[in-house]
Short mmCIF file of C-alpha atoms and ligand atoms in Angstrom, two decimals:
data_model
loop_
_atom_site.label_atom_id
_atom_site.label_comp_id
_atom_site.label_asym_id
_atom_site.label_seq_id
_atom_site.Cartn_x
_atom_site.Cartn_y
_atom_site.Cartn_z
CA MET A 297 36.50 65.01 34.94
CA ALA A 298 36.54 67.14 32.35
CA GLU A 299 33.61 67.25 29.98
CA LEU A 300 34.91 65.88 26.33
CA GLU A 301 33.07 68.72 24.31
CA ALA A 302 34.44 71.59 26.35
CA VAL A 303 37.84 69.97 25.99
CA LYS A 304 37.83 69.61 21.93
CA ASP A 305 36.43 73.17 22.09
CA ARG A 306 39.58 74.45 23.85
CA MET A 307 41.53 72.17 21.69
CA VAL A 308 40.49 73.72 18.55
CA ALA A 309 40.90 77.10 20.08
CA GLU A 310 44.40 76.24 21.12
CA VAL A 311 45.73 75.20 17.54
CA ASP A 312 43.98 78.48 16.30
CA ARG A 313 45.94 80.78 18.79
CA LEU A 314 49.12 78.81 17.44
CA ALA A 315 48.40 78.98 13.89
CA ASP A 316 50.81 81.50 12.96
CA VAL A 317 53.41 79.80 14.69
CA LEU A 318 52.64 76.59 13.04
CA LEU A 319 52.50 77.88 9.58
CA GLU A 320 55.72 79.75 9.72
CA ALA A 321 57.17 76.85 10.94
CA SER A 322 55.49 74.41 8.12
CA HIS A 323 57.16 77.01 5.32
CA SER A 324 60.29 77.35 7.07
CA ILE A 325 60.75 73.28 7.08
CA HIS A 326 59.77 73.40 3.51
CA GLU A 327 62.06 76.20 2.30
CA HIS A 328 64.91 73.99 4.11
CA PRO A 329 64.83 70.48 2.58
CA GLU A 330 66.89 68.05 4.72
CA LEU A 331 67.57 64.51 4.04
CA ALA A 332 67.17 61.24 6.55
CA PHE A 333 69.01 61.78 9.69
CA GLU A 334 69.94 65.23 8.68
CA GLU A 335 66.93 67.27 9.71
CA HIS A 336 69.06 69.53 12.23
CA HIS A 337 66.83 72.81 10.84
CA ALA A 338 63.48 70.96 11.41
CA HIS A 339 64.66 69.71 14.50
CA ASP A 340 65.31 72.94 16.03
CA VAL A 341 62.34 74.61 14.63
CA LEU A 342 60.20 72.19 16.34
CA THR A 343 61.79 71.96 19.46
CA GLY A 344 62.25 75.47 19.73
CA ILE A 345 58.59 75.97 19.79
CA LEU A 346 57.75 73.34 21.91
CA GLU A 347 60.05 74.98 24.71
CA GLY A 348 58.55 78.41 23.85
CA GLU A 349 55.30 77.01 24.82
CA GLY A 350 56.91 75.59 28.07
CA LEU A 351 57.31 71.89 27.42
CA ASP A 352 60.35 69.97 28.56
CA VAL A 353 62.04 68.63 25.39
CA GLU A 354 64.58 65.84 25.07
CA ARG A 355 66.42 66.82 22.13
CA SER A 356 68.30 64.41 20.15
CA ALA A 357 66.30 61.36 21.93
CA TYR A 358 66.14 57.86 21.67
CA GLY A 359 69.66 57.71 20.07
CA LEU A 360 68.93 59.74 17.08
CA LYS A 361 70.38 63.14 16.51
CA THR A 362 67.38 64.81 15.05
CA GLY A 363 64.68 62.73 16.75
CA PHE A 364 63.09 64.60 19.97
CA ALA A 365 60.34 63.83 22.66
CA ALA A 366 58.61 66.13 25.09
CA ARG A 367 55.82 65.33 27.43
CA ALA A 368 52.98 66.41 28.93
CA GLY A 369 50.39 65.25 31.69
CA SER A 370 50.85 63.46 34.65
CA SER A 371 48.15 60.58 34.92
CA GLY A 372 46.07 58.62 32.46
CA PRO A 373 46.60 56.96 29.08
CA THR A 374 49.41 58.27 26.99
CA ILE A 375 48.77 58.95 23.64
CA ALA A 376 51.72 59.85 21.04
CA VAL A 377 51.55 62.02 18.34
CA LEU A 378 54.40 61.67 15.62
CA CYS A 379 55.80 64.11 13.65
CA GLU A 380 57.98 63.44 10.43
CA TYR A 381 59.90 66.04 8.62
CA ASP A 382 62.61 64.63 6.37
CA ALA A 383 62.63 65.64 2.54
CA LEU A 384 63.52 63.83 -0.63
CA PRO A 385 66.63 64.09 -2.62
CA VAL A 386 66.34 66.35 -5.22
CA ILE A 387 62.66 67.16 -5.19
CA GLY A 388 62.57 68.40 -1.50
CA HIS A 389 59.23 68.26 0.03
CA ALA A 390 57.31 66.14 -2.25
CA CYS A 391 56.00 63.99 0.69
CA GLY A 392 54.70 67.29 2.45
CA HIS A 393 56.49 66.16 5.59
CA ASN A 394 56.50 69.87 6.69
CA VAL A 395 52.76 69.37 6.83
CA ILE A 396 53.09 66.20 9.03
CA GLY A 397 55.47 67.73 11.48
CA THR A 398 53.73 70.84 12.11
CA ALA A 399 49.97 69.12 12.48
CA GLY A 400 51.74 66.75 14.73
CA LEU A 401 53.26 69.74 16.77
CA GLY A 402 49.97 71.72 17.03
CA ALA A 403 48.31 68.26 17.83
CA GLY A 404 50.50 67.69 20.89
CA LEU A 405 50.57 71.35 21.87
CA ALA A 406 46.90 71.58 22.15
CA ALA A 407 46.73 67.95 23.96
CA ALA A 408 49.43 69.09 26.06
CA ALA A 409 47.39 72.50 27.36
CA LEU A 410 44.54 70.10 28.21
CA ALA A 411 46.58 67.25 29.68
CA GLU A 412 46.31 68.01 33.06
CA GLU A 413 42.66 69.01 33.32
CA ALA A 414 41.45 65.91 31.09
CA GLY A 415 43.40 63.47 33.14
CA GLY A 416 45.66 62.16 30.08
CA ARG A 417 49.08 62.25 28.85
CA VAL A 418 50.48 63.09 25.58
CA LEU A 419 54.01 62.25 24.17
CA ILE A 420 55.17 64.43 21.12
CA LEU A 421 57.79 62.45 19.14
CA GLY A 422 59.73 63.87 16.10
CA THR A 423 60.90 61.02 14.04
CA PRO A 424 63.38 61.38 11.60
CA ALA A 425 63.98 59.64 8.23
CA GLU A 426 60.85 57.95 7.01
CA GLU A 427 61.80 58.30 3.33
CA GLY A 428 64.06 55.00 3.62
CA GLY A 429 65.88 55.24 6.89
CA GLY A 430 63.38 53.79 9.55
CA GLY A 431 63.76 56.37 12.21
CA LYS A 432 60.58 55.25 14.24
CA VAL A 433 61.97 51.29 14.32
CA PHE A 434 65.23 52.70 15.72
CA MET A 435 63.57 54.92 18.23
CA ALA A 436 61.16 52.31 19.26
CA GLU A 437 63.96 49.97 19.79
CA GLN A 438 65.29 52.67 21.95
CA GLY A 439 62.17 52.62 24.26
CA ALA A 440 60.21 55.43 22.51
CA LEU A 441 57.27 53.65 22.75
CA GLU A 442 57.30 52.10 25.86
CA GLY A 443 54.18 53.02 27.97
CA VAL A 444 52.26 54.44 24.97
CA ASP A 445 48.75 53.42 24.75
CA ALA A 446 48.22 54.65 21.08
CA ALA A 447 50.04 56.63 18.57
CA MET A 448 48.91 58.72 15.54
CA MET A 449 50.35 60.95 12.90
CA VAL A 450 48.51 62.56 9.55
CA HIS A 451 50.07 62.57 6.11
CA PRO A 452 49.11 64.81 2.97
CA ALA A 453 47.93 63.38 -0.03
CA GLY A 454 45.72 64.38 -2.81
CA ALA A 455 42.48 62.94 -0.99
CA ASP A 456 41.19 62.80 2.89
CA LEU A 457 41.52 59.21 3.51
CA ARG A 458 41.17 56.88 6.49
CA SER A 459 44.45 55.19 6.40
CA MET A 460 46.94 54.63 3.36
CA ASN A 461 47.24 51.40 1.24
CA ALA A 462 50.77 50.62 2.75
CA ILE A 463 52.69 47.52 2.21
CA ALA A 464 55.69 46.27 3.58
CA ILE A 465 58.90 46.75 1.83
CA GLN A 466 62.85 45.71 2.33
CA GLN A 467 65.71 46.93 0.29
CA CYS A 468 68.11 44.74 -1.09
CA HIS A 469 71.95 46.00 -2.12
CA VAL A 470 73.78 43.92 -4.47
CA ARG A 471 77.55 43.77 -5.56
CA TYR A 472 78.91 41.85 -8.28
CA GLU A 473 82.16 40.36 -8.96
CA GLY A 474 83.51 39.13 -12.30
CA LYS A 475 87.11 39.61 -14.30
CA ALA A 476 88.27 42.38 -16.58
CA ALA A 477 89.46 41.73 -19.72
CA HIS A 478 90.03 43.46 -23.04
CA ALA A 479 86.47 43.54 -24.54
CA ALA A 480 87.70 43.24 -28.03
CA ALA A 481 91.11 41.48 -27.75
CA ALA A 482 90.58 38.81 -25.30
CA PRO A 483 86.74 38.67 -24.20
CA HIS A 484 87.24 34.99 -23.27
CA LYS A 485 89.41 35.73 -20.15
CA GLY A 486 86.77 38.22 -18.53
CA ARG A 487 83.64 37.39 -16.42
CA ASN A 488 81.12 39.96 -17.05
CA ALA A 489 79.63 41.44 -14.05
CA LEU A 490 77.27 43.59 -15.77
CA ASP A 491 76.04 40.77 -17.40
CA ALA A 492 75.20 38.97 -13.97
CA ALA A 493 73.36 42.04 -13.04
CA VAL A 494 71.48 42.10 -16.49
CA LEU A 495 70.50 38.35 -16.22
CA GLY A 496 69.37 38.69 -12.79
CA TYR A 497 66.94 41.67 -13.63
CA MET A 498 65.59 39.76 -16.88
CA ASN A 499 65.02 36.70 -14.46
CA ILE A 500 63.09 39.20 -12.03
CA ALA A 501 61.08 40.69 -14.90
CA ALA A 502 60.07 37.05 -15.70
CA LEU A 503 59.35 36.75 -12.34
CA ARG A 504 57.15 39.71 -11.82
CA GLN A 505 54.16 37.75 -14.19
CA HIS A 506 53.87 35.29 -11.44
CA ILE A 507 53.80 37.45 -8.17
CA LYS A 508 50.39 38.35 -6.29
CA PRO A 509 48.89 41.37 -8.03
CA ASP A 510 49.68 43.63 -4.70
CA GLU A 511 53.38 42.44 -4.70
CA ARG A 512 55.76 44.93 -6.17
CA ILE A 513 59.51 44.50 -7.45
CA HIS A 514 61.63 47.43 -8.90
CA GLY A 515 65.10 48.05 -9.10
CA ILE A 516 68.12 50.27 -10.55
CA PHE A 517 71.96 49.47 -11.73
CA THR A 518 74.01 51.42 -9.53
CA ASP A 519 77.50 50.54 -11.01
CA SER A 520 77.58 49.31 -14.46
CA GLY A 521 81.27 49.55 -15.34
CA ASP A 522 83.62 52.15 -16.37
CA ALA A 523 84.49 51.87 -20.18
CA ALA A 524 82.50 50.00 -23.15
CA ASN A 525 86.05 48.47 -24.22
CA VAL A 526 86.63 46.63 -20.91
CA VAL A 527 84.52 43.99 -19.32
CA PRO A 528 83.17 44.88 -16.35
CA ALA A 529 84.55 43.39 -13.13
CA THR A 530 82.23 45.11 -10.62
CA ALA A 531 78.56 45.92 -11.14
CA GLY A 532 75.82 46.66 -8.60
CA ALA A 533 72.34 46.91 -8.31
CA ILE A 534 69.20 48.25 -5.40
CA TRP A 535 66.15 46.35 -5.55
CA TYR A 536 62.83 47.16 -3.49
CA VAL A 537 60.90 44.24 -2.64
CA ARG A 538 57.10 44.74 -1.53
CA SER A 539 54.59 42.53 -0.23
CA PRO A 540 51.06 43.26 1.47
CA LYS A 541 52.29 41.87 4.89
CA LEU A 542 55.67 41.72 6.53
CA ARG A 543 55.33 37.96 6.98
CA LYS A 544 54.89 37.62 3.09
CA LEU A 545 57.99 39.24 2.10
CA ASP A 546 60.51 36.62 3.31
CA ALA A 547 58.93 33.88 0.41
CA LEU A 548 59.19 36.60 -2.17
CA LYS A 549 62.77 37.97 -0.86
CA GLN A 550 63.89 34.30 -1.62
CA ARG A 551 62.33 34.30 -4.97
CA VAL A 552 64.26 37.56 -6.02
CA LEU A 553 67.60 35.91 -4.47
CA ASP A 554 67.13 33.19 -6.63
CA CYS A 555 66.62 35.06 -9.68
CA LEU A 556 69.73 37.29 -9.02
CA GLU A 557 72.37 34.17 -8.06
CA ALA A 558 70.63 32.40 -11.33
CA GLY A 559 71.74 35.20 -13.39
CA THR A 560 75.15 35.71 -11.49
CA LYS A 561 75.85 31.76 -12.03
CA ALA A 562 75.10 31.95 -15.64
CA ALA A 563 77.64 35.17 -16.33
CA GLY A 564 80.27 33.05 -14.20
CA CYS A 565 80.35 35.65 -11.52
CA THR A 566 79.95 36.10 -7.64
CA MET A 567 77.38 38.42 -5.89
CA THR A 568 77.29 39.60 -2.34
CA TYR A 569 73.84 41.08 -0.73
CA GLU A 570 72.48 42.88 2.09
CA TRP A 571 69.04 43.55 2.96
CA LYS A 572 68.73 46.57 4.56
CA ASP A 573 67.58 46.97 7.98
CA PRO A 574 64.82 47.65 8.96
CA ALA A 575 62.18 46.09 6.52
CA TYR A 576 58.90 48.35 6.70
CA ALA A 577 55.73 46.44 7.83
CA ASP A 578 52.34 47.10 6.38
CA LEU A 579 50.07 49.44 8.14
CA VAL A 580 47.61 47.50 10.70
CA ASP A 581 44.19 49.29 10.31
CA LEU A 582 42.11 49.51 13.32
CA GLU A 583 38.34 50.43 12.39
CA PRO A 584 37.35 52.10 15.86
CA PHE A 585 40.57 54.09 15.82
CA ASP A 586 39.99 55.10 12.02
CA ASP A 587 36.39 55.86 12.87
CA LEU A 588 37.40 58.73 15.71
CA TYR A 589 39.56 60.39 13.25
CA VAL A 590 37.13 60.36 10.46
CA GLU A 591 34.47 61.79 12.78
CA ASN A 592 36.87 64.45 14.14
CA ALA A 593 37.79 65.79 10.87
CA ALA A 594 34.23 65.88 9.83
CA ARG A 595 33.63 68.21 12.68
CA LEU A 596 35.97 70.22 10.75
CA GLY A 597 34.10 70.00 7.21
CA ARG A 598 36.18 67.20 5.72
CA THR A 599 34.72 64.49 4.36
CA VAL A 600 37.00 61.43 4.79
CA HIS A 601 36.85 58.75 2.23
CA ASP A 602 37.81 54.95 2.52
CA HIS A 603 41.19 54.18 1.37
CA ARG A 604 39.97 50.97 0.40
CA SER A 605 37.79 51.94 -2.36
CA ILE A 606 40.69 53.58 -4.20
CA PRO A 607 42.71 51.37 -6.17
CA GLY A 608 46.57 50.55 -5.97
CA ILE A 609 49.27 51.01 -3.63
CA VAL A 610 50.67 54.29 -2.22
CA GLY A 611 54.08 52.98 -0.92
CA SER A 612 55.38 51.95 2.21
CA THR A 613 55.73 53.88 5.94
CA ASP A 614 57.64 52.64 9.00
CA MET A 615 54.74 54.07 10.66
CA GLY A 616 53.79 50.48 9.65
CA ASN A 617 56.24 49.12 12.11
CA VAL A 618 54.72 51.56 14.71
CA SER A 619 51.33 50.09 14.14
CA TYR A 620 52.77 46.65 14.67
CA LEU A 621 53.73 47.62 18.21
CA VAL A 622 50.65 49.88 19.31
CA PRO A 623 47.56 50.82 18.11
CA SER A 624 47.86 53.38 15.38
CA ILE A 625 46.52 55.67 12.69
CA HIS A 626 47.77 57.10 9.53
CA PRO A 627 45.20 58.93 8.11
CA MET A 628 45.68 61.21 4.75
CA ILE A 629 44.75 64.63 4.53
CA GLN A 630 44.21 66.60 1.34
CA VAL A 631 46.51 69.14 0.04
CA SER A 632 46.52 68.65 -3.48
CA PRO A 633 43.81 67.72 -6.26
CA PRO A 634 43.86 63.74 -6.70
CA HIS A 635 45.71 63.74 -9.82
CA VAL A 636 48.81 65.33 -8.23
CA ALA A 637 50.58 62.34 -6.69
CA ILE A 638 53.27 62.74 -3.75
CA HIS A 639 56.68 62.44 -4.77
CA THR A 640 56.46 64.32 -7.88
CA GLU A 641 57.41 68.07 -8.17
CA ASP A 642 53.84 69.23 -8.28
CA PHE A 643 53.26 68.11 -4.82
CA VAL A 644 55.92 70.50 -3.44
CA GLN A 645 53.83 73.70 -4.40
CA TYR A 646 50.87 72.20 -2.83
CA ALA A 647 52.57 70.97 0.51
CA ARG A 648 53.47 74.90 1.30
CA GLY A 649 50.39 76.31 -0.72
CA PRO A 650 46.78 77.37 0.94
CA GLU A 651 46.15 73.67 0.65
CA GLY A 652 49.10 72.81 3.01
CA ASP A 653 48.44 75.40 5.25
CA ALA A 654 44.91 74.32 5.79
CA ALA A 655 45.91 70.81 6.24
CA VAL A 656 48.43 71.99 9.04
CA LEU A 657 45.66 73.27 11.28
CA ASP A 658 42.73 70.58 10.44
CA GLY A 659 45.11 67.91 10.58
CA ALA A 660 46.62 69.32 14.18
CA LYS A 661 42.91 69.60 15.32
CA ALA A 662 41.66 66.32 14.03
CA LEU A 663 44.55 64.63 15.92
CA ALA A 664 44.03 66.55 18.84
CA LEU A 665 40.04 65.97 18.91
CA THR A 666 41.03 62.21 18.56
CA VAL A 667 43.43 62.26 21.57
CA ALA A 668 40.53 63.91 23.42
CA ASP A 669 38.42 60.78 22.60
CA LEU A 670 41.07 58.35 23.60
CA TRP A 671 41.36 60.19 26.86
CA LEU A 672 37.84 60.90 27.73
CA ARG A 673 35.23 59.26 25.76
CA ASP A 674 33.85 56.29 27.38
CA GLY A 675 34.82 52.98 25.92
CA ALA A 676 36.83 54.42 23.17
CA LEU A 677 40.41 53.64 23.83
CA ASP A 678 39.15 50.00 25.08
CA ALA A 679 37.62 49.48 21.92
CA VAL A 680 40.62 50.51 20.20
CA LYS A 681 42.76 48.15 21.99
CA ALA A 682 40.32 45.22 21.73
CA ALA A 683 40.76 45.89 17.61
CA PHE A 684 44.49 45.77 18.13
CA ALA A 685 44.71 42.84 20.01
CA GLY A 686 42.62 41.12 17.43
CA ALA A 687 44.50 42.53 14.29
CA ASP A 688 46.33 40.84 11.97
CA ARG A 689 50.31 41.68 12.70
CA ARG A 690 51.87 38.65 12.91
CA SER A 691 55.28 39.25 11.43
ZN1 ZN B 1272 55.86 60.55 3.18
ZN1 ZN B 1273 57.19 59.80 1.03
#
């Protein structure tokens, strides 16, 4: 069996060999921001490179037009490296998924080059629509994670962190129906759908004082009538409901619905709602798996801090759902100063600047080295699996 350190050295050299290609791809994806499920340019760039390196690629894999899968190795444990590449409306690559996609690509290719020799298998998965679409969930439902022993990705951020403070989330889309009337001549004949929405909003504002400190509820009105002199017959709202664990979400969702329905009743209107699937699960952290990444990042000169030492919640990710199904890591890699947060316009520039480029290469290396550990290091995969078996992932 191949010697671990030799395999790791060659993986690092492999990422260095691919550096120009990876960075060109990162910049190209950055310059063509594409929304969830429409990432055709990114899909073609990434699959083109995989094919150019001699891998068999399944385009539009697992039921998603912009998903893909490529495999290497014929025996041993299967480690999945996940690539995200969708952008945000208006502000483009403010979450830096160009870095995720190309770091994952580099890691996958470096692992693929050593797979036969090291006796391991790697699966490179292109997973669309992280920003609200839940691409990983749909691909997993189609069997993308079958036979996978562990999964990994790396996300850019303002710091190097073991994992992400990610909590569960589900969206609720609400429609209100009232009755139109002249707002001055015959208001008594109307039933105000906007009132229903506003009263629901106010009820939730009161509810917020009495939820757990790490739960979040936030919403917008999407429709509030057409003319100020007409009692609005329709209104609409979107709410995001977040809780630390997936299984705690249901109780909070019911409290939110009670608030919305009370407002609707008070206004004499009716409402319909839809909880948008999939809900995103919280991230299940596995200490031994995170430790491997931290150690490999240190080898590259990166000090990775404990995400639990940083107060606050970063958000939610469909990698949480993956972490419920197979042992997973979702470390964060620094591309911006700590005060520049993801999902801001300032972050966009860092995602394709020198720091973003360094993160593509270091991220690719750190993930590849972690694949090598799972393949070859005595007891490493067993420890990860034991931690997964004992983890709190009851949904
Ligand atoms: Zn992101
Ligand atoms: Zn994001």
